[in-house]
Coordinates of C-alpha atoms and ligand atoms in Angstrom, one line a residue:
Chain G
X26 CA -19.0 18.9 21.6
X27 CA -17.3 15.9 22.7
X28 CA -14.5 15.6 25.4
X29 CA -11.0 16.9 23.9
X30 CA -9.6 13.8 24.9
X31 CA -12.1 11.7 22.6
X32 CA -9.6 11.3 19.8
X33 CA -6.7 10.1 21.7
X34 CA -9.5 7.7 23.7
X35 CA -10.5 6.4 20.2
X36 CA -7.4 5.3 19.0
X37 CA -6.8 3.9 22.7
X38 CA -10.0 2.1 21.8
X39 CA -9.1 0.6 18.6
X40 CA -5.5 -0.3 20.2
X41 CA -7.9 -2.2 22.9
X42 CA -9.6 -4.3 19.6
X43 CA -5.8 -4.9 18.6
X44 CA -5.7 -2.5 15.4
X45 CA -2.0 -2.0 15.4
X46 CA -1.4 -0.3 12.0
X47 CA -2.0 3.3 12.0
X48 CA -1.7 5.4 8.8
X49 CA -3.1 8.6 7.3
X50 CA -3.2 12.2 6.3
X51 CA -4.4 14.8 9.1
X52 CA -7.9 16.9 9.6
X53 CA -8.2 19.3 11.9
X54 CA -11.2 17.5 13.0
X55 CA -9.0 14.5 13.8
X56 CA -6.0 16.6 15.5
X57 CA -6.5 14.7 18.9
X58 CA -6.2 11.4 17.2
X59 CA -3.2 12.1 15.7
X60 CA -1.7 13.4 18.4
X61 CA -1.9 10.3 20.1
X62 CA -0.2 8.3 17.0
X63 CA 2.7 11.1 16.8
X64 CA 3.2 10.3 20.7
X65 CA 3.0 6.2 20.3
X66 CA 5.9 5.0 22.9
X67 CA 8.1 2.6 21.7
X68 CA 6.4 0.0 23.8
X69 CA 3.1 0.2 22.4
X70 CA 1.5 -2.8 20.4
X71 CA 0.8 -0.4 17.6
X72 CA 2.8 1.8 15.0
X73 CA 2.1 4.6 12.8
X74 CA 2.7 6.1 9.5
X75 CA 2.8 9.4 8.2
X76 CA 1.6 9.4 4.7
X77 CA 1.9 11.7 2.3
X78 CA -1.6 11.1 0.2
X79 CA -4.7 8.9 1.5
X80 CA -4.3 6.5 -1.0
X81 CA -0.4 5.8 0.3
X82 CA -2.0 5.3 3.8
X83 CA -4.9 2.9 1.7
X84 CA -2.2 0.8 0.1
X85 CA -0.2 1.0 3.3
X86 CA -2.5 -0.8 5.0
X87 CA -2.7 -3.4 2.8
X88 CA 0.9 -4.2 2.7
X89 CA 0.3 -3.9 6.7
X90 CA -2.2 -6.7 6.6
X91 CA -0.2 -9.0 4.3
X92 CA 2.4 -9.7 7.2
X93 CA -0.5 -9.8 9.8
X94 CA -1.1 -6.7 11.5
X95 CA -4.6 -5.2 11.7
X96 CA -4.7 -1.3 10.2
X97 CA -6.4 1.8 10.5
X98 CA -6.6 4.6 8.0
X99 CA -7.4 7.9 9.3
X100 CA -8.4 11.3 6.7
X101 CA -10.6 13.9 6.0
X102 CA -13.8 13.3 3.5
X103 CA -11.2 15.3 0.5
X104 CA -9.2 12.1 0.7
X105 CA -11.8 9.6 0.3
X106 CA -12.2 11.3 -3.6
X107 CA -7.7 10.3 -3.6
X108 CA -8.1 6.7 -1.9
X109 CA -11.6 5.6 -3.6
X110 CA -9.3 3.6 -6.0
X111 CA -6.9 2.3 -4.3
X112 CA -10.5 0.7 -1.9
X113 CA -12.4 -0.3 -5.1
X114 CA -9.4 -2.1 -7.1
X115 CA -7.6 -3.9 -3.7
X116 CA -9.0 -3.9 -0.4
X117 CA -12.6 -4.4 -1.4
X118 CA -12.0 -6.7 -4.3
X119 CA -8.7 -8.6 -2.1
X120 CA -11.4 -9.0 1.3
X121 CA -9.0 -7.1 3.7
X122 CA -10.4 -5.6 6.7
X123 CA -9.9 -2.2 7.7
X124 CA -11.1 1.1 9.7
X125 CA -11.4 3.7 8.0
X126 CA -11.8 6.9 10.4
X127 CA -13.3 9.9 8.2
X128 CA -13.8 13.8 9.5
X129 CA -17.3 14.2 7.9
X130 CA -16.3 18.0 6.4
X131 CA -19.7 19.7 5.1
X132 CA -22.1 17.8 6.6
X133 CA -23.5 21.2 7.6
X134 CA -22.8 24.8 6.3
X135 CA -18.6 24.6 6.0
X136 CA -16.2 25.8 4.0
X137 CA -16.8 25.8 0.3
X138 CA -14.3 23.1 -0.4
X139 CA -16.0 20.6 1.3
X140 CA -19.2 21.3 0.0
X141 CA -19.5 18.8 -2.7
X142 CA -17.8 16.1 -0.7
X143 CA -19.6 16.5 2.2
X144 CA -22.7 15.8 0.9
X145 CA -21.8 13.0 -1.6
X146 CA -20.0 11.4 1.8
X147 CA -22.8 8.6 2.5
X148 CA -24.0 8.0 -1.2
X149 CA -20.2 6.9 -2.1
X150 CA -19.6 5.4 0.8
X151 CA -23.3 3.4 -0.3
X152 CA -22.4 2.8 -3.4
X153 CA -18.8 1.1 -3.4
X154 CA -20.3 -1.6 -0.4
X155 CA -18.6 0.2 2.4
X156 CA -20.7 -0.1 5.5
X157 CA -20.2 3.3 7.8
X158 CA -21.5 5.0 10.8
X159 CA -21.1 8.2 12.4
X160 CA -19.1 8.0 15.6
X161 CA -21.3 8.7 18.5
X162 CA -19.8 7.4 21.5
X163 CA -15.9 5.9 20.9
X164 CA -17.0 2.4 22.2
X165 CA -20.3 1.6 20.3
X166 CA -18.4 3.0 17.0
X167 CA -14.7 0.6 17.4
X168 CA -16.8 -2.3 18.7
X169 CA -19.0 -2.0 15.6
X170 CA -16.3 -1.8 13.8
X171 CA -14.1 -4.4 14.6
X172 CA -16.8 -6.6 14.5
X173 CA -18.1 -5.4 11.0
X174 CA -14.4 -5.6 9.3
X175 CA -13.5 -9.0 10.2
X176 CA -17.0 -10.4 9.8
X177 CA -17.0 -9.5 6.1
X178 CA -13.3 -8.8 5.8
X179 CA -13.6 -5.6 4.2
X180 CA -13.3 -1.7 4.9
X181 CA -15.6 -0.3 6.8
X182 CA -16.0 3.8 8.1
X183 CA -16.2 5.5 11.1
X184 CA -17.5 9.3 10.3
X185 CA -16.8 11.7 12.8
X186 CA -18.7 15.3 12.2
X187 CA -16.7 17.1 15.1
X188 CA -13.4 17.8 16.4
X189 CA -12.0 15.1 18.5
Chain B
X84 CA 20.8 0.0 -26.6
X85 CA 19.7 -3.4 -26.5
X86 CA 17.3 -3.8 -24.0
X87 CA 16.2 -6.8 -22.4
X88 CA 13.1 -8.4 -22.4
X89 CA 10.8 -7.8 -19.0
X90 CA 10.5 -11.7 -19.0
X91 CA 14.2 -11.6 -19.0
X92 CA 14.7 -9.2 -16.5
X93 CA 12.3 -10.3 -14.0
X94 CA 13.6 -14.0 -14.3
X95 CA 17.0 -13.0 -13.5
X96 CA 15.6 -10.8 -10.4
X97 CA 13.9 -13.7 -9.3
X98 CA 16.8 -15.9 -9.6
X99 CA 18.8 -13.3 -7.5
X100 CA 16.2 -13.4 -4.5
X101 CA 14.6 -16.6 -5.1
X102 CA 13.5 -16.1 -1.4
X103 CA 11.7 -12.6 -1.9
X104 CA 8.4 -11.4 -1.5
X105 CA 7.8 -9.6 -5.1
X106 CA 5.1 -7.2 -4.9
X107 CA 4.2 -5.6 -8.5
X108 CA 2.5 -3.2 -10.3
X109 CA -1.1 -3.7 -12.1
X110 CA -1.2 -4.5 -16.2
X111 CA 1.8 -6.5 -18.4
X112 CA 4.6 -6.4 -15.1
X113 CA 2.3 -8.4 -13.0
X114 CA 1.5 -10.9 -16.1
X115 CA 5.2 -11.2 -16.9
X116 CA 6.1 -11.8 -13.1
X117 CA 3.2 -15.0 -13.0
X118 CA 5.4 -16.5 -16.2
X119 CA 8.2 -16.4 -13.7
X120 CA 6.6 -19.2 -12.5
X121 CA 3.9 -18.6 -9.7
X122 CA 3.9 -18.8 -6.2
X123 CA 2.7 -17.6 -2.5
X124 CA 6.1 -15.0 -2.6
X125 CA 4.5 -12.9 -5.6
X126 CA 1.9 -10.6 -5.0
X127 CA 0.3 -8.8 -7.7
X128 CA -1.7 -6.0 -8.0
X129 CA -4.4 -6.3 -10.3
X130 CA -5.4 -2.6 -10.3
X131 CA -4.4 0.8 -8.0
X132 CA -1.6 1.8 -10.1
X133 CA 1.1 3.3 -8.4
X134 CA 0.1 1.3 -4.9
X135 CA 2.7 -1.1 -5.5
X136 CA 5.4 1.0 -3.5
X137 CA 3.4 2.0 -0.6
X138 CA 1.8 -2.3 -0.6
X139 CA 6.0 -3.2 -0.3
X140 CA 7.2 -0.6 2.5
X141 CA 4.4 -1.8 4.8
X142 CA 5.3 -5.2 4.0
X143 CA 9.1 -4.8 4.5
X144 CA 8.4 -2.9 7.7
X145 CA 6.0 -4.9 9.3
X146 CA 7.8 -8.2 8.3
X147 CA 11.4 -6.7 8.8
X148 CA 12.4 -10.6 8.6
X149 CA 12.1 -11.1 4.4
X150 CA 13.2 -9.5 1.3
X151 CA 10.5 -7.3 -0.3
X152 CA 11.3 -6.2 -4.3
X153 CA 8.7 -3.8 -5.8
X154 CA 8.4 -4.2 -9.8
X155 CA 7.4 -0.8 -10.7
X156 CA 6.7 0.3 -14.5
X157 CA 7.8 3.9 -15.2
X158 CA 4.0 5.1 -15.6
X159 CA 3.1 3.1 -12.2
X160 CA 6.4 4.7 -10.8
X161 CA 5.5 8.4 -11.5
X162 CA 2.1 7.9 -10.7
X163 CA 3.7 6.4 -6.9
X164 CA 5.9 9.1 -6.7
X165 CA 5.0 10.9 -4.2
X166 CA 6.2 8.4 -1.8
X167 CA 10.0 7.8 -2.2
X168 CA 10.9 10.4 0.9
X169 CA 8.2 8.2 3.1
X170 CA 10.4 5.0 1.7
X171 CA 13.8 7.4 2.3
X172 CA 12.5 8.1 5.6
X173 CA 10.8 4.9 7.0
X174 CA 14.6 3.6 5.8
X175 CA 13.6 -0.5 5.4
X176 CA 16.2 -2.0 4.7
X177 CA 14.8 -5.0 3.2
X178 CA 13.1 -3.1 0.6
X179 CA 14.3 -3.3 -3.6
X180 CA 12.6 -1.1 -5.7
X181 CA 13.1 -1.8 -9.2
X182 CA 11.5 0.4 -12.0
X183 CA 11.2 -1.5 -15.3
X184 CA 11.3 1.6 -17.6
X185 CA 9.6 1.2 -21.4
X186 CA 9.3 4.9 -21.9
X187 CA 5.5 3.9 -21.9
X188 CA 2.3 2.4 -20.8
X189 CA 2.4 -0.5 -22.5
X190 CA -0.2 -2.4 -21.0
X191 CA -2.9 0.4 -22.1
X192 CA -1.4 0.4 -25.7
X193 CA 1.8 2.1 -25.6
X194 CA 0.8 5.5 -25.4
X195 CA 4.3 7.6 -24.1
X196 CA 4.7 8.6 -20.2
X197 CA 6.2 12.1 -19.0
X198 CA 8.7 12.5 -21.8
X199 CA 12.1 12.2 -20.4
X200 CA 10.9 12.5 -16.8
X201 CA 12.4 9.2 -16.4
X202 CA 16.1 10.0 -17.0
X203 CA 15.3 11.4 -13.5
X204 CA 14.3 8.1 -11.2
X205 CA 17.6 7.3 -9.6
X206 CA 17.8 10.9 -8.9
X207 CA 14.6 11.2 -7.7
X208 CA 14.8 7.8 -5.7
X209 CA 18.2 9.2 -3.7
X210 CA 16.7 12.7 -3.3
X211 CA 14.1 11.3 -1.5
X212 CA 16.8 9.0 0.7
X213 CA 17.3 5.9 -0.8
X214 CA 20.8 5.3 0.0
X215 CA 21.4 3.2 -3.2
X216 CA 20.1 4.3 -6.5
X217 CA 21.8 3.3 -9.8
X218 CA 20.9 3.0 -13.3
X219 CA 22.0 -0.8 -15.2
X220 CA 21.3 -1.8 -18.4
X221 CA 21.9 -5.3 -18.2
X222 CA 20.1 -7.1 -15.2
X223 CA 22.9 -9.3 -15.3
X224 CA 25.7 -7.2 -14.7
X225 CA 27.8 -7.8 -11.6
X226 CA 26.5 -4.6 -10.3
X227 CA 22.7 -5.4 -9.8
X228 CA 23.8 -8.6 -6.9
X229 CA 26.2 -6.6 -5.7
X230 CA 23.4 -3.7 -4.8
X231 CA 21.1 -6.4 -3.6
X232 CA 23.6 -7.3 -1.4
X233 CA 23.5 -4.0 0.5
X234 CA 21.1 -2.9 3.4
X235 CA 18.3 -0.7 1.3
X236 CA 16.3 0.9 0.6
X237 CA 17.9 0.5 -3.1
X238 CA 16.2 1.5 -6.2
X239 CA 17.4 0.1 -9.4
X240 CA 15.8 1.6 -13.2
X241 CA 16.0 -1.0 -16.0
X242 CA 15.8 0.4 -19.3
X243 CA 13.3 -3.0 -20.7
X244 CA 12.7 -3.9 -24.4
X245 CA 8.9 -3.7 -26.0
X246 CA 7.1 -7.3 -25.4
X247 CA 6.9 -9.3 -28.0
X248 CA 3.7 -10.7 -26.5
X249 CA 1.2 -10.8 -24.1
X250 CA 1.1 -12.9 -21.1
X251 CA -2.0 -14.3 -20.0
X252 CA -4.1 -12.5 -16.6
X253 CA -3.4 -13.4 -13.2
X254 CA -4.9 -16.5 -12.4
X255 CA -5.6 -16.8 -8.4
X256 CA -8.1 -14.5 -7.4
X257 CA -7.7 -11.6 -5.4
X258 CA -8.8 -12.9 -2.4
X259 CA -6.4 -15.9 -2.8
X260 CA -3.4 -14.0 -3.6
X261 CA -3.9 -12.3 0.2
X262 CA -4.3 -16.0 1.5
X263 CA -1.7 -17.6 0.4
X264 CA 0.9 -14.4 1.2
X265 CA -0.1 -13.7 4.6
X266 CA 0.3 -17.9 5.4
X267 CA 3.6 -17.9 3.8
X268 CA 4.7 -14.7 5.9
X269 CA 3.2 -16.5 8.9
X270 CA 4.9 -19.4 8.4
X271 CA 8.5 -17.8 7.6
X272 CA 7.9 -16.3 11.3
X273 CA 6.6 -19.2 13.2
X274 CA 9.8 -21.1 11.9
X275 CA 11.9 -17.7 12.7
X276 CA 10.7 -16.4 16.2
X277 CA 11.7 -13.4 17.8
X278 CA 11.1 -10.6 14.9
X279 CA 10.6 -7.1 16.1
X280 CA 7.8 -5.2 14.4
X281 CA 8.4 -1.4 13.9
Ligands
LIG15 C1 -5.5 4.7 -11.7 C2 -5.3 4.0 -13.0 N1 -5.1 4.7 -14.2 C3 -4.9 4.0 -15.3 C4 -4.9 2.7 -15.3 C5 -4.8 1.9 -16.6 N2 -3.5 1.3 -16.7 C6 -3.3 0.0 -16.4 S1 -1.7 -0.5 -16.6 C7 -1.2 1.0 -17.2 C8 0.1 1.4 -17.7 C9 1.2 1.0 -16.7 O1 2.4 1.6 -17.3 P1 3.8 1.1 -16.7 O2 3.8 1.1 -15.3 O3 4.8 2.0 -17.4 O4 3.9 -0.4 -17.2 P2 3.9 -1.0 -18.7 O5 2.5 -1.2 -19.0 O6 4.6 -0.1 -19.6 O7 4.6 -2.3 -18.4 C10 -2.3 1.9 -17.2 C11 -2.3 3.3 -17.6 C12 -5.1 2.0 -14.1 N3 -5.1 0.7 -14.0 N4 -5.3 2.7 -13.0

């Protein structure tokens, strides 16, 4: 199990890297994260918003990057199905970087929901060109990351398969 | 009714706010808009229908220094729905939303959208807290400038005529249309320093 704190040291992290564009739709696997984005202060090089469906945070970003900020798209697997669109037909085909942070729901024996999802997770990410890795420690994952995204200007994924 | 044109209309937008940032929906609006007469201000989306919304409020709040008009189509504007109380609530006032209404998907062959649901946009737009939401016929009447006048969010829905043709795809690529945007954004704030970012 990793630290409680691990999700609000992640998007410390990715603050660090100047991502400054937070959107997304909560997991309970991701509850520490968004913590820390409900409770940005004012004075914070970064701002977050609360979308209503993954592919609003998706295009969100977008519009984000247009007048120069660097975004981040937080959601569970579920959302990926929602936002695969809205990746295929503009960030991937318009080259804009972004981190995608995805709870990996069903990578193991979960709820039936996530079933499907969960193990499809890799294979889509695979076969759209969207380079991922699961998070193992918060440091190796963002620097990857942030190295990956604006080297090819595209998405890429962080999975993360516990609650953080 | 005699409905305009959508070349009509979105000429006379963009002779309103020759200074905008037009950010519009994927199939004929996006076409039409390029016939405007092309430049780093428009930004078209080629595909993810119903992203045009969501693309514009991240633009108006992150670059709270220009004028951001979304040209919606009423399929692209129920399928974006879901997002006017995020625009109500995020409150940019730099932000138009226009809804270009057909009664159809035109650009996939005319087939009909949600019935009547559109008789419902301008309520739907100040339910979800757009403090100005009206309803014009003509893009030219007095009313339209005198909205854009106002701090938004505002929505406006345009009845629009059937085209009587078919404007040719967007020409820049992709990658080119986020180029040329994002230097023209940069530029507007290098000449313009002190914005605050939300
Ligand atoms: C997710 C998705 N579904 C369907 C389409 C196909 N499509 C492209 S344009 C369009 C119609 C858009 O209708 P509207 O916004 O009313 O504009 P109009 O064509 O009438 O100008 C459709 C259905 C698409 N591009 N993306």
């Amino acid at each position: 199990m990793p630290p409680r704190e691990t999700g609000a040291g992640l998007v410390d992290e990715l603050i660090r890297e100047r991502w400054d564009y937070f959107s997304g739709v909560p997991c309970s696997l991701l509850k520490g994260a968004f913590s820390r984005l409900e409770n940005l202060a004012a004075d914070e090089p970064a701002s977050y918003l609360p979308a209503p469906r993954e592919e609003v945070a998706v295009a969100a970003a977008a519009g984000a990057y247009l007048a120069g900020r660097n975004p981040v798209v937080l959601m569970q697997n579920s959302g990926l199905g929602y936002c695969l669109n809205t990746l295929t037909s503009l960030l991937l085909i318009y080259r804009i970087p972004l981190v995608l942070i995805i709870s990996w729901r069903g990578h193991g024996a979960d709820a039936v929901e996530h079933v499907v999802i969960g193990e499809a997770i890799p294979r889509l990410l695979d076969d759209v060109h969207i380079a991922h890795r699961v998070m193992d420690d918060v440091h190796g994952a963002v620097s990857w990351s942030t190295a990956k995204a604006t080297e090819t200007r595209r998405p890429v994924a962080i999975l993360v398969k516990e609650a953080i | 009714m005699n409905e305009a044109s959508p070349a009509r209309v979105l000429a006379e937008l963009v002779r309103a706010l020759p200074d905008a940032l037009f950010v519009s929906t994927c199939g004929y609006l996006s076409r039409d808009l390029q016939q405007v007469g092309d430049g780093p201000n428009f930004f078209y989306l080629v595909g993810s229908m119903g992203a045009a919304l969501p693309v514009g409020l991240a633009l108006a709040r992150c670059a709270q220094r220009e004028r951001v008009v979304v040209i919606d189509g009423d399929g692209s504007f129920l399928m974006g729905m879901n997002c006017l109380p995020l625009v109500g609530a995020q409150a940019p006032a730099n932000l138009v939303h226009v809804v270009m209404d057909n009664g159809m998907h035109e650009s996939t062959g005319g087939q009909q959208t949600a019935g009547n649901a559109c008789r419902g946009v301008t309520a739907a737009m100040s339910a979800g807290g757009y403090p100005h939401a009206l309803l014009v016929e003509d893009v030219a009447d007095p009313v339209v400038r005198e909205a854009l006048g106002k701090p938004g969010p505002t929505g406006i829905h345009l009845p629009i005529a059937p085209r009587e043709a078919i404007a040719p795809r967007i020409a820049p690529e992709p990658e080119e249309l986020v180029r040329r945007t994002r230097k023209l954004i940069a530029n507007n704030r290098s000449n313009h320093p002190g914005e605050v970012g939300p």
